[in-house]
Amino acid sequence: MGIKSLAVFCGSKEGRDPLFTAHTAELGAIMAARGLTLVYGGGNVGLMGTIANAVLAGGGTAIGVIPQLLADRERSHKGLTQLEIVGDMHTRKRKMYELCDAAVILPGGYGTLDEFFEMITWNNLAIHDKVLFVLNTNDYYTHLLMHIRKMYEEGFLYEDPWEKIIVIKEPGELEQYLEKMPVEAER
């Protein structure tokens, strides 16, 4: 089965480096061009808004999942293909995992790291079996990835994390991996 949808975990802020926004927009354009459905946190600000707007501008499908608590704070995106407001953060993450075939981790804060580590943990526990792409724009995640390697080398992980984590430096690199994974999405 191919990848039809990607969960994108990213910041509700843009960050200081303009390349974060540029890479996010480029990723959205790639997703739309390939007919991949975006599944994301439902906000219209920061990198969250950028990814949704880029997918929609390319004629793609964007599904947002946002908890009621954040619907107003992060200003939920009103122009999405589908917006689902859920009761809490746990329900949001579970719903996003159900809707995606793989995930891309972009720069972000605590919430992005929470989502990243929950997906890694769920892979490890065989709750799901989804590939995680980490877009390491300007080495944003290099130290974190080094720490994950250290956890593995020190014997705290049950399996090699690099079997499920693919690190890319540019959004275009995702295309190489997607070419190997047939997409069955309908536009």
PDB file of C-alpha atoms in Angstrom:
ATOM      1  CA  MET A   1       0.000   0.000   0.000  1.00  0.00           C
ATOM      2  CA  GLY A   2       1.382   3.398  -0.932  1.00  0.00           C
ATOM      3  CA  ILE A   3       1.418   6.677   0.908  1.00  0.00           C
ATOM      4  CA  LYS A   4      -1.811   8.603   0.331  1.00  0.00           C
ATOM      5  CA  SER A   5      -1.601  11.026   3.244  1.00  0.00           C
ATOM      6  CA  LEU A   6       1.109  12.661   5.305  1.00  0.00           C
ATOM      7  CA  ALA A   7       0.736  14.015   8.796  1.00  0.00           C
ATOM      8  CA  VAL A   8       2.847  17.133   9.111  1.00  0.00           C
ATOM      9  CA  PHE A   9       3.876  18.122  12.626  1.00  0.00           C
ATOM     10  CA  CYS A  10       5.241  21.650  12.888  1.00  0.00           C
ATOM     11  CA  GLY A  11       5.180  24.891  14.833  1.00  0.00           C
ATOM     12  CA  SER A  12       2.274  27.249  15.307  1.00  0.00           C
ATOM     13  CA  LYS A  13       4.972  29.915  15.032  1.00  0.00           C
ATOM     14  CA  GLU A  14       7.294  30.525  12.071  1.00  0.00           C
ATOM     15  CA  GLY A  15      10.597  30.577  13.929  1.00  0.00           C
ATOM     16  CA  ARG A  16      13.403  33.020  13.216  1.00  0.00           C
ATOM     17  CA  ASP A  17      14.953  31.399  10.146  1.00  0.00           C
ATOM     18  CA  PRO A  18      13.061  32.310   6.919  1.00  0.00           C
ATOM     19  CA  LEU A  19      14.150  28.952   5.472  1.00  0.00           C
ATOM     20  CA  PHE A  20      11.721  27.221   7.865  1.00  0.00           C
ATOM     21  CA  THR A  21       8.809  28.922   6.098  1.00  0.00           C
ATOM     22  CA  ALA A  22      10.324  28.426   2.638  1.00  0.00           C
ATOM     23  CA  HIS A  23      10.854  24.702   3.192  1.00  0.00           C
ATOM     24  CA  THR A  24       7.353  24.326   4.622  1.00  0.00           C
ATOM     25  CA  ALA A  25       5.791  26.003   1.578  1.00  0.00           C
ATOM     26  CA  GLU A  26       7.918  23.877  -0.756  1.00  0.00           C
ATOM     27  CA  LEU A  27       6.808  20.713   1.037  1.00  0.00           C
ATOM     28  CA  GLY A  28       3.168  21.761   0.692  1.00  0.00           C
ATOM     29  CA  ALA A  29       3.604  22.319  -3.043  1.00  0.00           C
ATOM     30  CA  ILE A  30       5.211  18.878  -3.429  1.00  0.00           C
ATOM     31  CA  MET A  31       2.364  17.255  -1.523  1.00  0.00           C
ATOM     32  CA  ALA A  32      -0.289  18.958  -3.639  1.00  0.00           C
ATOM     33  CA  ALA A  33       1.503  18.068  -6.882  1.00  0.00           C
ATOM     34  CA  ARG A  34       1.661  14.398  -5.843  1.00  0.00           C
ATOM     35  CA  GLY A  35      -1.964  14.293  -4.692  1.00  0.00           C
ATOM     36  CA  LEU A  36      -1.013  13.595  -1.083  1.00  0.00           C
ATOM     37  CA  THR A  37      -3.537  14.578   1.566  1.00  0.00           C
ATOM     38  CA  LEU A  38      -2.205  16.818   4.319  1.00  0.00           C
ATOM     39  CA  VAL A  39      -3.187  15.880   7.861  1.00  0.00           C
ATOM     40  CA  TYR A  40      -2.060  18.516  10.353  1.00  0.00           C
ATOM     41  CA  GLY A  41      -2.979  20.387  13.526  1.00  0.00           C
ATOM     42  CA  GLY A  42      -5.613  22.657  11.963  1.00  0.00           C
ATOM     43  CA  GLY A  43      -4.139  26.099  12.707  1.00  0.00           C
ATOM     44  CA  ASN A  44      -3.814  29.026  10.301  1.00  0.00           C
ATOM     45  CA  VAL A  45      -0.724  30.591  11.887  1.00  0.00           C
ATOM     46  CA  GLY A  46       2.981  29.829  11.822  1.00  0.00           C
ATOM     47  CA  LEU A  47       4.315  26.879   9.869  1.00  0.00           C
ATOM     48  CA  MET A  48       0.946  25.179  10.361  1.00  0.00           C
ATOM     49  CA  GLY A  49      -0.753  27.874   8.316  1.00  0.00           C
ATOM     50  CA  THR A  50       2.036  27.841   5.758  1.00  0.00           C
ATOM     51  CA  ILE A  51       1.773  24.102   5.056  1.00  0.00           C
ATOM     52  CA  ALA A  52      -2.026  24.221   4.761  1.00  0.00           C
ATOM     53  CA  ASN A  53      -2.013  27.271   2.509  1.00  0.00           C
ATOM     54  CA  ALA A  54       0.648  25.759   0.231  1.00  0.00           C
ATOM     55  CA  VAL A  55      -1.258  22.480  -0.141  1.00  0.00           C
ATOM     56  CA  LEU A  56      -4.530  24.304  -0.824  1.00  0.00           C
ATOM     57  CA  ALA A  57      -2.875  26.728  -3.280  1.00  0.00           C
ATOM     58  CA  GLY A  58      -1.658  23.712  -5.247  1.00  0.00           C
ATOM     59  CA  GLY A  59      -5.174  22.270  -5.419  1.00  0.00           C
ATOM     60  CA  GLY A  60      -4.520  19.653  -2.738  1.00  0.00           C
ATOM     61  CA  THR A  61      -6.538  18.318   0.167  1.00  0.00           C
ATOM     62  CA  ALA A  62      -5.880  19.617   3.685  1.00  0.00           C
ATOM     63  CA  ILE A  63      -7.427  18.036   6.767  1.00  0.00           C
ATOM     64  CA  GLY A  64      -6.989  19.807  10.101  1.00  0.00           C
ATOM     65  CA  VAL A  65      -7.523  18.240  13.514  1.00  0.00           C
ATOM     66  CA  ILE A  66      -7.572  20.711  16.390  1.00  0.00           C
ATOM     67  CA  PRO A  67      -8.728  20.434  20.008  1.00  0.00           C
ATOM     68  CA  GLN A  68     -11.401  22.855  21.169  1.00  0.00           C
ATOM     69  CA  LEU A  69      -8.903  24.367  23.619  1.00  0.00           C
ATOM     70  CA  LEU A  70      -6.681  25.493  20.732  1.00  0.00           C
ATOM     71  CA  ALA A  71      -9.326  26.242  18.125  1.00  0.00           C
ATOM     72  CA  ASP A  72      -9.435  29.913  19.109  1.00  0.00           C
ATOM     73  CA  ARG A  73      -5.901  30.331  20.483  1.00  0.00           C
ATOM     74  CA  GLU A  74      -4.183  29.055  17.328  1.00  0.00           C
ATOM     75  CA  ARG A  75      -6.935  30.440  15.135  1.00  0.00           C
ATOM     76  CA  SER A  76      -8.203  27.374  13.347  1.00  0.00           C
ATOM     77  CA  HIS A  77      -7.935  27.487   9.577  1.00  0.00           C
ATOM     78  CA  LYS A  78     -11.377  28.152   8.064  1.00  0.00           C
ATOM     79  CA  GLY A  79     -10.445  27.349   4.450  1.00  0.00           C
ATOM     80  CA  LEU A  80      -9.512  23.683   4.841  1.00  0.00           C
ATOM     81  CA  THR A  81     -10.979  20.787   2.942  1.00  0.00           C
ATOM     82  CA  GLN A  82     -11.982  19.390   6.334  1.00  0.00           C
ATOM     83  CA  LEU A  83     -11.565  20.696   9.895  1.00  0.00           C
ATOM     84  CA  GLU A  84     -12.289  18.406  12.805  1.00  0.00           C
ATOM     85  CA  ILE A  85     -12.524  19.925  16.282  1.00  0.00           C
ATOM     86  CA  VAL A  86     -11.859  17.298  18.945  1.00  0.00           C
ATOM     87  CA  GLY A  87     -12.035  17.230  22.718  1.00  0.00           C
ATOM     88  CA  ASP A  88      -8.353  17.113  23.692  1.00  0.00           C
ATOM     89  CA  MET A  89      -4.747  16.759  22.552  1.00  0.00           C
ATOM     90  CA  HIS A  90      -4.711  12.976  22.953  1.00  0.00           C
ATOM     91  CA  THR A  91      -7.728  12.627  20.688  1.00  0.00           C
ATOM     92  CA  ARG A  92      -6.085  14.993  18.189  1.00  0.00           C
ATOM     93  CA  LYS A  93      -2.920  12.903  17.968  1.00  0.00           C
ATOM     94  CA  ARG A  94      -4.806   9.612  17.745  1.00  0.00           C
ATOM     95  CA  LYS A  95      -7.022  10.990  14.953  1.00  0.00           C
ATOM     96  CA  MET A  96      -4.038  12.343  13.033  1.00  0.00           C
ATOM     97  CA  TYR A  97      -2.277   8.953  13.285  1.00  0.00           C
ATOM     98  CA  GLU A  98      -5.414   7.209  12.017  1.00  0.00           C
ATOM     99  CA  LEU A  99      -5.661   9.535   9.018  1.00  0.00           C
ATOM    100  CA  CYS A 100      -2.013   9.387   7.885  1.00  0.00           C
ATOM    101  CA  ASP A 101       0.170   6.811   6.182  1.00  0.00           C
ATOM    102  CA  ALA A 102       3.459   8.494   7.184  1.00  0.00           C
ATOM    103  CA  ALA A 103       4.565  11.691   8.912  1.00  0.00           C
ATOM    104  CA  VAL A 104       6.922  14.589   8.344  1.00  0.00           C
ATOM    105  CA  ILE A 105       8.417  16.459  11.283  1.00  0.00           C
ATOM    106  CA  LEU A 106       9.202  20.121  10.564  1.00  0.00           C
ATOM    107  CA  PRO A 107      10.692  22.684  12.949  1.00  0.00           C
ATOM    108  CA  GLY A 108       8.506  23.383  15.937  1.00  0.00           C
ATOM    109  CA  GLY A 109       8.361  23.533  19.708  1.00  0.00           C
ATOM    110  CA  TYR A 110       7.219  21.297  22.559  1.00  0.00           C
ATOM    111  CA  GLY A 111       4.076  20.102  20.808  1.00  0.00           C
ATOM    112  CA  THR A 112       5.997  19.065  17.705  1.00  0.00           C
ATOM    113  CA  LEU A 113       8.497  17.132  19.813  1.00  0.00           C
ATOM    114  CA  ASP A 114       5.653  15.493  21.745  1.00  0.00           C
ATOM    115  CA  GLU A 115       4.076  14.324  18.477  1.00  0.00           C
ATOM    116  CA  PHE A 116       7.422  13.157  17.095  1.00  0.00           C
ATOM    117  CA  PHE A 117       8.293  11.125  20.190  1.00  0.00           C
ATOM    118  CA  GLU A 118       4.830   9.661  20.510  1.00  0.00           C
ATOM    119  CA  MET A 119       5.012   8.424  16.921  1.00  0.00           C
ATOM    120  CA  ILE A 120       8.468   6.921  17.535  1.00  0.00           C
ATOM    121  CA  THR A 121       7.205   5.268  20.715  1.00  0.00           C
ATOM    122  CA  TRP A 122       4.095   3.898  18.983  1.00  0.00           C
ATOM    123  CA  ASN A 123       6.324   2.471  16.241  1.00  0.00           C
ATOM    124  CA  ASN A 124       8.482   0.816  18.901  1.00  0.00           C
ATOM    125  CA  LEU A 125       5.423  -0.663  20.633  1.00  0.00           C
ATOM    126  CA  ALA A 126       3.978  -1.857  17.287  1.00  0.00           C
ATOM    127  CA  ILE A 127       0.865   0.301  17.749  1.00  0.00           C
ATOM    128  CA  HIS A 128       1.526   1.480  14.193  1.00  0.00           C
ATOM    129  CA  ASP A 129       4.190   1.004  11.567  1.00  0.00           C
ATOM    130  CA  LYS A 130       4.625   4.409   9.929  1.00  0.00           C
ATOM    131  CA  VAL A 131       7.729   5.990   8.493  1.00  0.00           C
ATOM    132  CA  LEU A 132       8.765   9.323   9.998  1.00  0.00           C
ATOM    133  CA  PHE A 133      10.557  11.866   7.865  1.00  0.00           C
ATOM    134  CA  VAL A 134      12.467  14.565   9.730  1.00  0.00           C
ATOM    135  CA  LEU A 135      13.067  17.713   7.686  1.00  0.00           C
ATOM    136  CA  ASN A 136      16.266  18.921   9.313  1.00  0.00           C
ATOM    137  CA  THR A 137      16.225  22.465   7.903  1.00  0.00           C
ATOM    138  CA  ASN A 138      19.505  24.236   8.665  1.00  0.00           C
ATOM    139  CA  ASP A 139      20.372  21.482  11.176  1.00  0.00           C
ATOM    140  CA  TYR A 140      17.403  22.382  13.382  1.00  0.00           C
ATOM    141  CA  TYR A 141      17.136  18.790  14.662  1.00  0.00           C
ATOM    142  CA  THR A 142      20.808  17.736  14.496  1.00  0.00           C
ATOM    143  CA  HIS A 143      21.369  17.774  18.273  1.00  0.00           C
ATOM    144  CA  LEU A 144      18.128  15.902  18.930  1.00  0.00           C
ATOM    145  CA  LEU A 145      19.021  13.279  16.314  1.00  0.00           C
ATOM    146  CA  MET A 146      22.461  12.897  17.880  1.00  0.00           C
ATOM    147  CA  HIS A 147      20.784  12.276  21.231  1.00  0.00           C
ATOM    148  CA  ILE A 148      18.516   9.626  19.712  1.00  0.00           C
ATOM    149  CA  ARG A 149      21.629   7.959  18.286  1.00  0.00           C
ATOM    150  CA  LYS A 150      23.229   8.114  21.761  1.00  0.00           C
ATOM    151  CA  MET A 151      20.161   6.470  23.353  1.00  0.00           C
ATOM    152  CA  TYR A 152      20.469   3.653  20.818  1.00  0.00           C
ATOM    153  CA  GLU A 153      24.230   3.273  21.271  1.00  0.00           C
ATOM    154  CA  GLU A 154      23.828   3.162  25.063  1.00  0.00           C
ATOM    155  CA  GLY A 155      21.285   0.365  24.816  1.00  0.00           C
ATOM    156  CA  PHE A 156      18.118   2.206  25.862  1.00  0.00           C
ATOM    157  CA  LEU A 157      16.192   1.554  22.640  1.00  0.00           C
ATOM    158  CA  TYR A 158      14.787  -1.795  21.560  1.00  0.00           C
ATOM    159  CA  GLU A 159      15.383  -1.297  17.855  1.00  0.00           C
ATOM    160  CA  ASP A 160      17.455   0.792  15.500  1.00  0.00           C
ATOM    161  CA  PRO A 161      15.502   4.076  15.206  1.00  0.00           C
ATOM    162  CA  TRP A 162      16.914   4.738  11.740  1.00  0.00           C
ATOM    163  CA  GLU A 163      14.779   1.921  10.360  1.00  0.00           C
ATOM    164  CA  LYS A 164      11.727   4.176  10.839  1.00  0.00           C
ATOM    165  CA  ILE A 165      13.263   7.676  10.838  1.00  0.00           C
ATOM    166  CA  ILE A 166      14.441   9.152   7.553  1.00  0.00           C
ATOM    167  CA  VAL A 167      16.295  12.445   7.854  1.00  0.00           C
ATOM    168  CA  ILE A 168      16.171  14.852   4.931  1.00  0.00           C
ATOM    169  CA  LYS A 169      17.714  18.320   4.592  1.00  0.00           C
ATOM    170  CA  GLU A 170      15.559  19.646   1.731  1.00  0.00           C
ATOM    171  CA  PRO A 171      11.867  19.070   0.941  1.00  0.00           C
ATOM    172  CA  GLY A 172      12.786  17.829  -2.544  1.00  0.00           C
ATOM    173  CA  GLU A 173      14.570  14.842  -0.992  1.00  0.00           C
ATOM    174  CA  LEU A 174      11.173  13.548   0.089  1.00  0.00           C
ATOM    175  CA  GLU A 175      10.394  13.003  -3.604  1.00  0.00           C
ATOM    176  CA  GLN A 176      13.138  10.356  -3.840  1.00  0.00           C
ATOM    177  CA  TYR A 177      11.543   8.326  -1.070  1.00  0.00           C
ATOM    178  CA  LEU A 178       8.019   8.825  -2.363  1.00  0.00           C
ATOM    179  CA  GLU A 179       9.123   7.554  -5.781  1.00  0.00           C
ATOM    180  CA  LYS A 180       9.985   4.244  -4.106  1.00  0.00           C
ATOM    181  CA  MET A 181       6.625   4.165  -2.299  1.00  0.00           C
ATOM    182  CA  PRO A 182       3.787   4.151  -4.844  1.00  0.00           C
ATOM    183  CA  VAL A 183       1.053   6.649  -4.152  1.00  0.00           C
ATOM    184  CA  GLU A 184      -2.543   5.493  -4.605  1.00  0.00           C
ATOM    185  CA  ALA A 185      -4.142   8.853  -3.908  1.00  0.00           C
ATOM    186  CA  GLU A 186      -6.981  10.092  -6.067  1.00  0.00           C
ATOM    187  CA  ARG A 187      -7.241  13.763  -6.830  1.00  0.00           C
TER     188      ARG A 187
END
